[in-house]
Amino acid sequence: PIGFESVDVADNDLISKSIIVRALRPANMTGMKLYYAFSDLVDLHFYVVNSLFQDSMVKINDVPSLGGRLGFNWGEEGTESTFGVSGIFGPESRLSNKHFTFGGDIDLNWWITESFALGLEGLFNRFNAVTKTAGVVPGANTNYMAGLLNLHYVFSDVWDGTLRYTFAKQFKGSTVVGAAGGTPWNLTGVQQTIQEITLGGAYAIADGAKFKLEGRFDIVNPTGPSNTEYVYGGVVGFVYDF
């Protein structure tokens, strides 16, 4: 219940997921979630989880993390628009209950017409590093920011197309190397800036079943001179949701 993209690929306009859902916001968590709909227009998610980002890792600290999303919904079924404000907070270092990760996210999916939807997302996260302890090299407080623009157009009953642009930046690189705590994580891989441009289309074979294809061009610029990387890729697939 956070962000523009769903964890389930079949619910998204495109096959590939942006760097935001791949690395910078919670995606798969273990815990408990409460949901309450105040009305058809307003709802609330609130969750308490073992870990926001490191569910597959060993978490030594014994305080859970938490998050929530206040959502607003309007429009007709099938072209329902949504706007959400989310927050996350908790100790994610795996070493300490005193050094916290926190962040905020806003997401919008606005059907401006029956055929055209505008998607937006903005995110900021901060990972606070642990202080130096025996056998652990201290890390650097690391900030992340990201944004997403998603333009989706329905050409007919069976054809639709999507253009997505994603920007992400990791402001510092973690100085922890080989320590059990490994905090904070280099969520994008290293201190760098990432841009992703994705163009895709889909053909509806039946209700809930689509044939999709897309191409993506990434610009990855790690901190330092003359080291920009250009990455090309394409994918064709069949998705269904029955």
Coordinates of N, CA and C in Angstrom, one line a residue:
P1 N 0.8 -1.2 0.0 CA 0.0 0.0 0.0 C 0.8 1.3 0.0
I2 N 1.8 1.3 -0.9 CA 2.6 2.5 -1.0 C 3.1 2.7 -2.4
G3 N 3.1 3.9 -3.0 CA 3.6 4.1 -4.3 C 2.7 3.9 -5.5
F4 N 3.2 4.2 -6.6 CA 2.4 4.1 -7.9 C 2.3 2.7 -8.4
E5 N 3.4 2.0 -8.4 CA 3.4 0.7 -9.0 C 3.0 -0.4 -8.1
S6 N 2.3 -1.4 -8.6 CA 2.0 -2.6 -7.8 C 3.1 -3.6 -7.8
V7 N 3.2 -4.4 -6.8 CA 4.1 -5.5 -6.7 C 3.8 -6.6 -7.8
D8 N 2.5 -6.7 -8.1 CA 2.0 -7.7 -9.1 C 2.2 -7.0 -10.5
V9 N 3.0 -7.6 -11.3 CA 3.2 -7.1 -12.7 C 1.9 -6.9 -13.5
A10 N 1.0 -7.9 -13.3 CA -0.2 -7.9 -14.1 C -1.1 -6.6 -13.8
D11 N -0.9 -6.0 -12.7 CA -1.6 -4.8 -12.4 C -1.0 -3.5 -12.9
N12 N 0.2 -3.6 -13.4 CA 0.9 -2.4 -13.9 C 0.7 -2.2 -15.4
D13 N 1.0 -1.0 -15.9 CA 0.9 -0.7 -17.3 C 2.0 -1.3 -18.1
L14 N 3.2 -1.5 -17.4 CA 4.4 -2.0 -18.1 C 4.8 -3.3 -17.4
I15 N 5.7 -4.0 -18.1 CA 6.2 -5.3 -17.5 C 7.3 -5.0 -16.5
S16 N 8.3 -4.2 -16.9 CA 9.4 -3.9 -16.0 C 9.0 -2.9 -14.9
K17 N 9.6 -3.1 -13.8 CA 9.4 -2.2 -12.6 C 10.5 -1.1 -12.6
S18 N 10.1 0.1 -12.1 CA 11.1 1.2 -12.0 C 12.0 0.9 -10.8
I19 N 13.1 1.7 -10.8 CA 14.1 1.6 -9.7 C 13.4 1.9 -8.3
I20 N 12.3 2.7 -8.4 CA 11.6 3.0 -7.1 C 11.1 1.8 -6.4
V21 N 10.4 1.0 -7.1 CA 9.8 -0.2 -6.5 C 10.8 -1.3 -6.4
R22 N 11.8 -1.3 -7.3 CA 12.9 -2.4 -7.2 C 13.8 -2.1 -6.0
A23 N 14.0 -0.9 -5.5 CA 15.0 -0.7 -4.5 C 14.6 0.4 -3.4
L24 N 13.9 1.4 -3.8 CA 13.8 2.6 -2.9 C 12.6 2.6 -2.0
R25 N 11.6 1.8 -2.2 CA 10.5 1.8 -1.3 C 10.1 0.4 -0.9
P26 N 9.4 0.2 0.2 CA 9.0 -1.2 0.6 C 8.2 -1.9 -0.5
A27 N 8.4 -3.2 -0.7 CA 7.7 -3.9 -1.7 C 7.1 -5.2 -1.1
N28 N 8.0 -6.1 -0.5 CA 7.6 -7.3 0.1 C 8.0 -7.3 1.6
M29 N 7.0 -7.4 2.5 CA 7.2 -7.3 3.9 C 6.4 -8.4 4.6
T30 N 6.9 -8.7 5.8 CA 6.2 -9.7 6.7 C 5.7 -8.9 7.9
G31 N 4.4 -9.0 8.2 CA 3.9 -8.3 9.4 C 2.4 -8.3 9.4
M32 N 1.8 -7.2 9.9 CA 0.4 -7.1 10.0 C -0.1 -5.8 9.5
K33 N -1.2 -5.8 8.7 CA -1.7 -4.6 8.1 C -3.2 -4.4 8.5
L34 N -3.5 -3.2 8.9 CA -4.9 -2.8 9.1 C -5.4 -1.9 8.0
Y35 N -6.6 -2.1 7.5 CA -7.2 -1.2 6.5 C -8.6 -0.8 6.9
Y36 N -8.8 0.5 6.7 CA -10.1 1.0 7.0 C -10.6 2.0 6.0
A37 N -11.8 1.9 5.5 CA -12.4 2.8 4.5 C -13.3 3.7 5.2
F38 N -12.9 5.0 5.3 CA -13.8 6.0 6.0 C -15.1 6.2 5.1
S39 N -14.9 6.1 3.8 CA -16.0 6.3 2.9 C -15.5 5.8 1.5
D40 N -16.3 5.9 0.5 CA -15.8 5.5 -0.8 C -14.7 6.4 -1.3
L41 N -14.5 7.6 -0.7 CA -13.5 8.6 -1.2 C -12.2 8.5 -0.4
V42 N -12.2 8.0 0.9 CA -11.0 8.1 1.7 C -10.8 6.8 2.4
D43 N -9.6 6.3 2.4 CA -9.2 5.1 3.1 C -7.8 5.2 3.7
L44 N -7.5 4.2 4.6 CA -6.3 4.3 5.3 C -5.7 2.9 5.5
H45 N -4.4 2.7 5.2 CA -3.6 1.5 5.4 C -2.7 1.9 6.6
F46 N -2.5 0.9 7.5 CA -1.5 1.1 8.5 C -0.9 -0.3 8.8
Y47 N 0.5 -0.4 8.8 CA 1.1 -1.7 8.9 C 2.3 -1.6 9.9
V48 N 2.5 -2.8 10.6 CA 3.6 -3.0 11.4 C 4.4 -4.2 10.9
V49 N 5.7 -4.1 10.6 CA 6.4 -5.2 9.9 C 7.7 -5.5 10.6
N50 N 8.2 -6.7 10.3 CA 9.6 -7.0 10.8 C 10.6 -6.0 10.3
S51 N 10.5 -5.8 9.0 CA 11.5 -4.9 8.4 C 10.9 -4.3 7.1
L52 N 11.2 -3.1 6.8 CA 10.7 -2.4 5.6 C 11.5 -2.8 4.4
F53 N 12.8 -2.9 4.5 CA 13.6 -3.1 3.3 C 14.5 -4.4 3.4
Q54 N 14.6 -5.1 4.5 CA 15.5 -6.2 4.7 C 14.9 -7.4 5.2
D55 N 13.7 -7.8 4.6 CA 12.9 -8.9 5.1 C 13.7 -10.2 5.0
S56 N 14.6 -10.3 4.0 CA 15.3 -11.6 3.8 C 16.6 -11.6 4.6
M57 N 16.9 -10.6 5.4 CA 18.1 -10.5 6.2 C 17.8 -10.8 7.6
V58 N 18.9 -11.1 8.4 CA 18.7 -11.3 9.8 C 18.7 -10.0 10.5
K59 N 17.6 -9.7 11.2 CA 17.5 -8.4 11.9 C 17.7 -8.6 13.4
I60 N 18.8 -8.0 13.9 CA 19.2 -8.2 15.3 C 18.4 -7.3 16.2
N61 N 18.1 -6.1 15.8 CA 17.3 -5.2 16.7 C 15.9 -5.7 16.8
D62 N 15.3 -5.5 17.9 CA 14.0 -6.1 18.2 C 12.8 -5.2 18.2
V63 N 12.9 -4.1 17.6 CA 11.8 -3.1 17.4 C 11.3 -3.2 16.0
P64 N 10.0 -3.4 15.8 CA 9.5 -3.5 14.4 C 9.4 -2.1 13.7
S65 N 9.2 -2.1 12.4 CA 9.0 -0.8 11.7 C 7.6 -0.7 11.3
L66 N 7.2 0.5 10.9 CA 5.8 0.8 10.6 C 5.6 1.7 9.5
G67 N 4.4 1.8 8.9 CA 4.1 2.7 7.8 C 2.7 2.8 7.6
G68 N 2.3 3.7 6.7 CA 0.8 3.9 6.5 C 0.6 4.7 5.2
R69 N -0.6 4.7 4.7 CA -1.0 5.4 3.5 C -2.4 5.9 3.7
L70 N -2.5 7.2 3.5 CA -3.9 7.8 3.5 C -4.2 8.0 2.0
G71 N -5.3 7.4 1.6 CA -5.7 7.4 0.2 C -7.0 8.1 -0.1
F72 N -7.0 8.8 -1.3 CA -8.2 9.4 -1.8 C -8.6 8.9 -3.1
N73 N -9.9 8.6 -3.4 CA -10.3 7.9 -4.6 C -11.5 8.6 -5.1
W74 N -11.6 8.7 -6.5 CA -12.7 9.3 -7.1 C -12.8 8.8 -8.6
G75 N -14.0 9.0 -9.2 CA -14.1 8.6 -10.5 C -14.9 7.3 -10.7
E76 N -15.2 6.9 -11.9 CA -16.0 5.7 -12.2 C -15.1 4.5 -12.1
E77 N -15.7 3.3 -11.8 CA -15.0 2.1 -11.7 C -14.4 1.7 -13.1
G78 N -13.2 1.3 -13.0 CA -12.5 1.0 -14.3 C -11.5 2.1 -14.7
T79 N -12.0 3.4 -14.4 CA -11.1 4.6 -14.6 C -11.1 5.4 -13.3
E80 N -10.9 4.7 -12.2 CA -10.9 5.3 -10.9 C -9.6 6.0 -10.6
S81 N -9.6 7.2 -10.2 CA -8.4 8.0 -9.9 C -8.0 7.8 -8.4
T82 N -6.7 7.8 -8.1 CA -6.3 7.7 -6.7 C -5.2 8.7 -6.4
F83 N -5.1 9.1 -5.2 CA -4.0 9.9 -4.7 C -3.7 9.4 -3.3
G84 N -2.4 9.2 -3.0 CA -2.0 8.7 -1.7 C -0.8 9.4 -1.1
V85 N -0.8 9.5 0.2 CA 0.3 10.1 0.9 C 0.7 9.0 1.9
S86 N 2.0 8.6 1.8 CA 2.5 7.5 2.6 C 3.7 8.0 3.5
G87 N 3.9 7.3 4.6 CA 5.1 7.5 5.4 C 5.6 6.2 6.0
I88 N 6.9 6.1 6.2 CA 7.5 4.9 6.8 C 8.5 5.3 7.9
F89 N 8.7 4.4 8.9 CA 9.6 4.8 10.0 C 10.0 3.5 10.7
G90 N 11.2 3.4 11.1 CA 11.6 2.3 11.9 C 13.1 2.1 11.9
P91 N 13.6 1.2 12.9 CA 15.1 0.9 12.9 C 15.4 -0.2 11.9
E92 N 16.2 0.1 10.9 CA 16.4 -0.8 9.8 C 17.9 -1.2 9.7
S93 N 18.7 -0.8 10.7 CA 20.1 -1.0 10.7 C 20.5 -2.5 11.0
R94 N 19.6 -3.2 11.6 CA 19.9 -4.6 12.1 C 20.8 -4.6 13.3
L95 N 21.2 -3.4 13.8 CA 22.2 -3.4 14.9 C 21.7 -2.6 16.1
S96 N 20.8 -1.6 15.8 CA 20.5 -0.7 16.9 C 19.0 -0.3 16.8
N97 N 18.4 -0.1 18.0 CA 17.0 0.5 18.0 C 17.0 2.0 18.0
K98 N 18.1 2.6 17.9 CA 18.2 4.1 18.1 C 18.5 4.8 16.8
H99 N 18.8 4.1 15.7 CA 19.2 4.7 14.4 C 18.1 4.4 13.4
F100 N 17.4 5.4 13.0 CA 16.1 5.1 12.2 C 16.2 5.4 10.7
T101 N 15.4 4.7 10.0 CA 15.1 4.9 8.6 C 13.7 5.6 8.6
F102 N 13.6 6.6 7.8 CA 12.3 7.3 7.7 C 12.1 7.8 6.2
G103 N 10.9 8.0 5.8 CA 10.7 8.5 4.5 C 9.2 8.8 4.2
G104 N 9.0 9.5 3.1 CA 7.7 9.8 2.6 C 7.5 9.6 1.1
D105 N 6.3 9.3 0.7 CA 6.0 9.0 -0.7 C 4.6 9.6 -1.0
I106 N 4.5 10.2 -2.2 CA 3.2 10.6 -2.7 C 3.0 9.9 -4.0
D107 N 1.7 9.4 -4.3 CA 1.5 8.8 -5.6 C 0.1 9.3 -6.1
L108 N 0.0 9.4 -7.4 CA -1.2 9.9 -8.1 C -1.4 9.1 -9.4
N109 N -2.6 8.6 -9.6 CA -3.0 8.0 -10.8 C -4.3 8.7 -11.2
W110 N -4.3 9.6 -12.1 CA -5.4 10.5 -12.4 C -5.9 10.3 -13.8
W111 N -7.1 9.7 -14.0 CA -7.7 9.6 -15.3 C -8.3 10.9 -15.7
I112 N -7.6 11.7 -16.5 CA -8.0 13.0 -16.9 C -9.2 12.9 -17.9
T113 N -9.1 11.9 -18.8 CA -10.2 11.5 -19.6 C -10.5 10.0 -19.5
E114 N -11.5 9.5 -20.3 CA -11.7 8.1 -20.3 C -10.6 7.3 -20.9
S115 N -9.7 8.0 -21.7 CA -8.6 7.4 -22.4 C -7.3 7.7 -21.9
F116 N -7.1 8.7 -21.2 CA -5.7 9.2 -20.8 C -5.6 9.3 -19.3
A117 N -4.5 8.6 -18.7 CA -4.3 8.6 -17.3 C -2.9 9.2 -17.1
L118 N -2.8 10.1 -16.1 CA -1.5 10.6 -15.7 C -1.1 10.0 -14.4
G119 N 0.1 9.4 -14.3 CA 0.7 8.9 -13.1 C 1.9 9.6 -12.6
L120 N 2.0 9.9 -11.3 CA 3.1 10.6 -10.7 C 3.4 9.9 -9.4
E121 N 4.7 10.0 -9.1 CA 5.2 9.6 -7.7 C 6.4 10.4 -7.4
G122 N 6.5 10.7 -6.1 CA 7.7 11.4 -5.5 C 8.0 10.7 -4.2
L123 N 9.3 10.5 -4.0 CA 9.8 9.8 -2.8 C 11.0 10.4 -2.2
F124 N 11.1 10.4 -0.9 CA 12.4 10.7 -0.2 C 12.6 9.8 1.0
N125 N 13.8 9.2 1.1 CA 14.1 8.3 2.2 C 15.4 8.7 2.8
R126 N 15.5 8.5 4.1 CA 16.8 8.7 4.8 C 17.1 7.5 5.7
F127 N 18.3 6.9 5.5 CA 18.8 5.8 6.3 C 19.9 6.4 7.3
N128 N 19.6 6.4 8.6 CA 20.6 6.8 9.6 C 21.6 5.7 9.9
A129 N 22.9 6.0 9.8 CA 23.9 5.0 10.1 C 24.1 4.8 11.5
V130 N 24.6 3.6 11.9 CA 24.9 3.3 13.3 C 26.3 4.0 13.6
T131 N 26.5 4.3 14.9 CA 27.7 4.8 15.3 C 28.7 3.6 15.5
K132 N 30.0 4.0 15.6 CA 31.0 2.9 15.6 C 30.9 2.1 16.9
T133 N 30.9 0.8 16.7 CA 30.9 -0.2 17.8 C 31.9 -1.2 17.5
A134 N 32.2 -2.1 18.5 CA 33.2 -3.1 18.3 C 33.0 -3.9 17.1
G135 N 34.0 -4.0 16.2 CA 33.9 -4.8 15.0 C 33.0 -4.3 13.9
V136 N 32.5 -3.1 14.1 CA 31.6 -2.6 13.0 C 32.1 -1.2 12.6
V137 N 32.3 -1.1 11.3 CA 32.7 0.2 10.7 C 31.5 1.1 10.5
P138 N 31.5 2.3 11.0 CA 30.3 3.1 10.9 C 30.0 3.5 9.4
G139 N 28.8 3.6 9.1 CA 28.4 4.0 7.8 C 28.1 5.5 7.7
A140 N 27.6 6.0 6.6 CA 27.3 7.4 6.4 C 25.7 7.5 6.3
N141 N 25.2 8.5 6.9 CA 23.8 8.8 6.7 C 23.5 9.0 5.3
T142 N 22.6 8.2 4.7 CA 22.3 8.2 3.3 C 20.9 8.6 3.0
N143 N 20.8 9.6 2.0 CA 19.5 10.0 1.6 C 19.2 9.6 0.1
Y144 N 18.0 9.3 -0.1 CA 17.6 8.9 -1.5 C 16.4 9.8 -1.9
M145 N 16.3 10.2 -3.1 CA 15.1 10.8 -3.7 C 14.8 10.2 -5.1
A146 N 13.6 10.3 -5.4 CA 13.2 9.7 -6.7 C 11.8 10.3 -7.1
G147 N 11.6 10.2 -8.5 CA 10.3 10.7 -9.0 C 10.0 9.9 -10.2
L148 N 8.7 9.8 -10.5 CA 8.2 9.0 -11.6 C 7.1 9.8 -12.4
L149 N 7.1 9.7 -13.7 CA 6.1 10.2 -14.5 C 5.6 9.1 -15.4
N150 N 4.3 8.8 -15.4 CA 3.7 7.7 -16.2 C 2.5 8.3 -17.0
L151 N 2.7 8.2 -18.4 CA 1.6 8.6 -19.3 C 1.0 7.4 -20.0
H152 N -0.3 7.1 -19.7 CA -0.9 5.9 -20.2 C -2.1 6.4 -21.1
Y153 N -2.2 5.8 -22.3 CA -3.3 6.2 -23.2 C -3.9 4.9 -23.8
V154 N -5.2 4.9 -23.7 CA -6.0 3.8 -24.3 C -6.5 4.1 -25.7
F155 N -5.9 3.5 -26.7 CA -6.2 3.8 -28.1 C -7.5 3.2 -28.5
S156 N -7.9 2.0 -28.0 CA -9.1 1.4 -28.4 C -9.5 0.4 -27.3
D157 N -10.5 -0.4 -27.6 CA -10.9 -1.5 -26.6 C -9.8 -2.5 -26.3
V158 N -8.9 -2.6 -27.3 CA -7.9 -3.7 -27.2 C -6.4 -3.2 -27.1
W159 N -6.2 -1.9 -27.5 CA -4.8 -1.4 -27.6 C -4.6 -0.3 -26.6
D160 N -3.5 -0.3 -25.9 CA -3.1 0.8 -25.0 C -1.6 1.0 -25.1
G161 N -1.1 2.2 -24.7 CA 0.4 2.4 -24.7 C 0.8 3.3 -23.5
T162 N 2.0 3.1 -23.1 CA 2.5 3.8 -21.9 C 3.9 4.3 -22.1
L163 N 4.2 5.5 -21.7 CA 5.5 6.1 -21.6 C 5.8 6.5 -20.2
R164 N 6.9 6.0 -19.7 CA 7.3 6.2 -18.3 C 8.7 6.8 -18.2
Y165 N 8.9 7.8 -17.3 CA 10.2 8.3 -17.0 C 10.4 8.2 -15.5
T166 N 11.6 7.7 -15.1 CA 11.9 7.6 -13.7 C 13.3 8.2 -13.4
F167 N 13.4 9.0 -12.3 CA 14.6 9.5 -11.9 C 14.9 9.1 -10.4
A168 N 16.1 8.8 -10.1 CA 16.5 8.4 -8.8 C 17.9 8.8 -8.5
K169 N 18.1 9.2 -7.2 CA 19.5 9.7 -6.8 C 19.8 9.2 -5.4
Q170 N 21.0 8.6 -5.3 CA 21.5 8.2 -4.0 C 22.6 9.2 -3.6
F171 N 22.5 10.0 -2.5 CA 23.3 11.1 -2.3 C 24.7 10.7 -1.7
K172 N 24.7 9.7 -0.9 CA 26.0 9.2 -0.4 C 26.1 7.7 -0.5
G173 N 27.4 7.2 -0.5 CA 27.6 5.8 -0.6 C 27.9 5.3 0.8
S174 N 27.4 4.1 1.1 CA 27.6 3.5 2.4 C 29.1 3.2 2.6
T175 N 29.7 3.5 3.7 CA 31.1 3.2 4.0 C 31.3 1.8 4.7
V176 N 30.2 1.1 5.0 CA 30.3 -0.2 5.6 C 30.6 -1.2 4.6
V177 N 31.7 -1.9 4.9 CA 32.1 -3.0 4.0 C 32.3 -4.3 4.8
G178 N 31.6 -5.3 4.5 CA 31.8 -6.6 5.2 C 31.4 -6.7 6.6
A179 N 30.7 -5.6 7.1 CA 30.2 -5.6 8.5 C 28.9 -6.4 8.6
A180 N 28.7 -7.0 9.8 CA 27.5 -7.8 10.0 C 26.3 -6.9 9.9
G181 N 26.4 -5.6 10.3 CA 25.3 -4.7 10.3 C 25.0 -4.2 8.9
G182 N 26.0 -4.0 8.1 CA 25.8 -3.6 6.7 C 24.9 -2.4 6.6
T183 N 25.1 -1.3 7.3 CA 24.2 -0.2 7.4 C 24.8 1.1 7.1
P184 N 24.2 2.0 6.4 CA 22.9 1.8 5.6 C 23.2 1.1 4.3
W185 N 22.2 0.5 3.7 CA 22.4 -0.2 2.5 C 22.6 0.8 1.3
N186 N 23.4 0.4 0.3 CA 23.4 1.1 -1.0 C 22.2 0.6 -1.8
L187 N 21.1 1.2 -1.6 CA 19.8 0.7 -2.2 C 19.9 0.7 -3.8
T188 N 20.6 1.7 -4.3 CA 20.7 1.8 -5.8 C 22.0 1.1 -6.3
G189 N 22.8 0.5 -5.3 CA 24.0 -0.2 -5.7 C 25.2 0.6 -5.3
V190 N 25.2 1.9 -5.4 CA 26.3 2.8 -5.1 C 25.8 4.2 -5.2
Q191 N 26.6 5.2 -4.7 CA 26.2 6.6 -4.8 C 26.1 7.0 -6.3
Q192 N 24.9 7.3 -6.8 CA 24.8 7.5 -8.2 C 23.4 8.1 -8.5
T193 N 23.3 8.5 -9.8 CA 22.0 9.0 -10.3 C 21.5 8.1 -11.4
I194 N 20.3 7.7 -11.4 CA 19.7 6.8 -12.4 C 18.5 7.4 -13.1
Q195 N 18.5 7.3 -14.4 CA 17.3 7.8 -15.2 C 16.9 6.6 -16.1
E196 N 15.5 6.4 -16.1 CA 15.0 5.3 -16.9 C 13.9 5.8 -17.8
I197 N 13.9 5.5 -19.1 CA 12.9 5.9 -20.0 C 12.3 4.6 -20.6
T198 N 11.0 4.4 -20.4 CA 10.4 3.1 -20.9 C 9.2 3.4 -21.7
L199 N 9.1 2.7 -22.9 CA 8.0 2.8 -23.8 C 7.4 1.5 -24.0
G200 N 6.1 1.3 -23.8 CA 5.5 0.0 -24.0 C 4.1 0.0 -24.5
G201 N 3.6 -1.1 -25.0 CA 2.2 -1.2 -25.5 C 1.6 -2.6 -25.1
A202 N 0.3 -2.6 -25.1 CA -0.4 -3.9 -24.7 C -1.6 -4.1 -25.6
Y203 N -1.8 -5.4 -25.9 CA -3.0 -5.8 -26.6 C -3.8 -6.8 -25.8
A204 N -5.1 -6.4 -25.6 CA -6.0 -7.2 -24.7 C -6.5 -8.4 -25.5
I205 N -6.1 -9.6 -25.1 CA -6.6 -10.8 -25.7 C -7.9 -11.2 -25.2
A206 N -8.1 -11.1 -23.9 CA -9.4 -11.4 -23.2 C -9.4 -10.6 -21.9
D207 N -10.6 -10.6 -21.2 CA -10.6 -10.0 -19.9 C -9.6 -10.5 -19.0
G208 N -8.7 -9.6 -18.5 CA -7.7 -9.9 -17.6 C -6.4 -10.5 -18.2
A209 N -6.4 -10.6 -19.6 CA -5.2 -11.2 -20.3 C -4.7 -10.3 -21.3
K210 N -3.4 -10.0 -21.3 CA -2.8 -9.0 -22.2 C -1.5 -9.6 -22.7
F211 N -1.2 -9.2 -24.0 CA 0.1 -9.4 -24.6 C 0.8 -8.1 -24.5
K212 N 2.0 -8.0 -23.9 CA 2.7 -6.8 -23.7 C 4.1 -6.8 -24.3
L213 N 4.5 -5.6 -24.8 CA 5.9 -5.5 -25.2 C 6.4 -4.1 -24.8
E214 N 7.7 -4.0 -24.6 CA 8.3 -2.7 -24.2 C 9.8 -2.6 -24.5
G215 N 10.3 -1.4 -24.5 CA 11.7 -1.2 -24.6 C 12.1 -0.2 -23.5
R216 N 13.3 -0.3 -23.0 CA 13.7 0.6 -21.9 C 15.2 1.1 -22.2
F217 N 15.4 2.3 -21.9 CA 16.7 2.9 -22.0 C 17.1 3.6 -20.6
D218 N 18.2 3.1 -20.0 CA 18.6 3.6 -18.7 C 19.9 4.4 -18.9
I219 N 20.0 5.5 -18.1 CA 21.3 6.2 -18.0 C 21.7 6.1 -16.5
V220 N 22.8 5.5 -16.3 CA 23.3 5.3 -14.9 C 24.6 6.1 -14.7
N221 N 24.6 7.0 -13.8 CA 25.8 7.8 -13.6 C 26.4 7.8 -12.2
P222 N 27.2 6.8 -11.9 CA 27.9 6.8 -10.6 C 28.7 8.0 -10.4
T223 N 28.9 8.4 -9.1 CA 29.7 9.6 -8.8 C 31.1 9.4 -9.2
G224 N 31.6 10.4 -9.9 CA 33.0 10.3 -10.4 C 33.0 10.8 -11.9
P225 N 34.2 11.0 -12.5 CA 34.3 11.5 -13.8 C 34.2 10.4 -14.9
S226 N 33.6 10.7 -16.0 CA 33.6 9.9 -17.2 C 33.3 8.4 -17.0
N227 N 32.1 8.2 -16.2 CA 31.8 6.8 -16.0 C 30.3 6.5 -16.2
T228 N 29.6 7.4 -17.0 CA 28.2 7.2 -17.3 C 28.0 5.9 -18.1
E229 N 27.0 5.1 -17.7 CA 26.6 3.9 -18.3 C 25.3 4.0 -19.0
Y230 N 25.2 3.4 -20.2 CA 24.0 3.4 -21.0 C 23.5 2.0 -21.2
V231 N 22.3 1.7 -20.8 CA 21.8 0.3 -20.7 C 20.5 0.3 -21.6
Y232 N 20.4 -0.7 -22.5 CA 19.3 -0.9 -23.4 C 18.7 -2.2 -23.1
G233 N 17.3 -2.3 -23.2 CA 16.7 -3.6 -23.0 C 15.3 -3.6 -23.6
G234 N 14.8 -4.8 -23.8 CA 13.5 -5.0 -24.3 C 12.9 -6.3 -23.8
V235 N 11.5 -6.3 -23.7 CA 10.9 -7.5 -23.2 C 9.5 -7.7 -23.9
V236 N 9.1 -8.9 -24.1 CA 7.8 -9.3 -24.6 C 7.2 -10.3 -23.7
G237 N 6.0 -10.2 -23.3 CA 5.4 -11.1 -22.4 C 3.9 -11.2 -22.4
F238 N 3.4 -12.2 -21.8 CA 1.9 -12.4 -21.6 C 1.6 -12.3 -20.2
V239 N 0.7 -11.5 -19.8 CA 0.3 -11.3 -18.4 C -1.2 -11.5 -18.3
Y240 N -1.6 -12.1 -17.2 CA -3.0 -12.4 -17.0 C -3.4 -12.2 -15.5
D241 N -4.6 -11.9 -15.2 CA -5.1 -11.7 -13.9 C -6.5 -12.1 -13.9
F242 N -6.8 -13.4 -13.6 CA -8.1 -14.0 -13.6 C -8.7 -14.1 -12.2

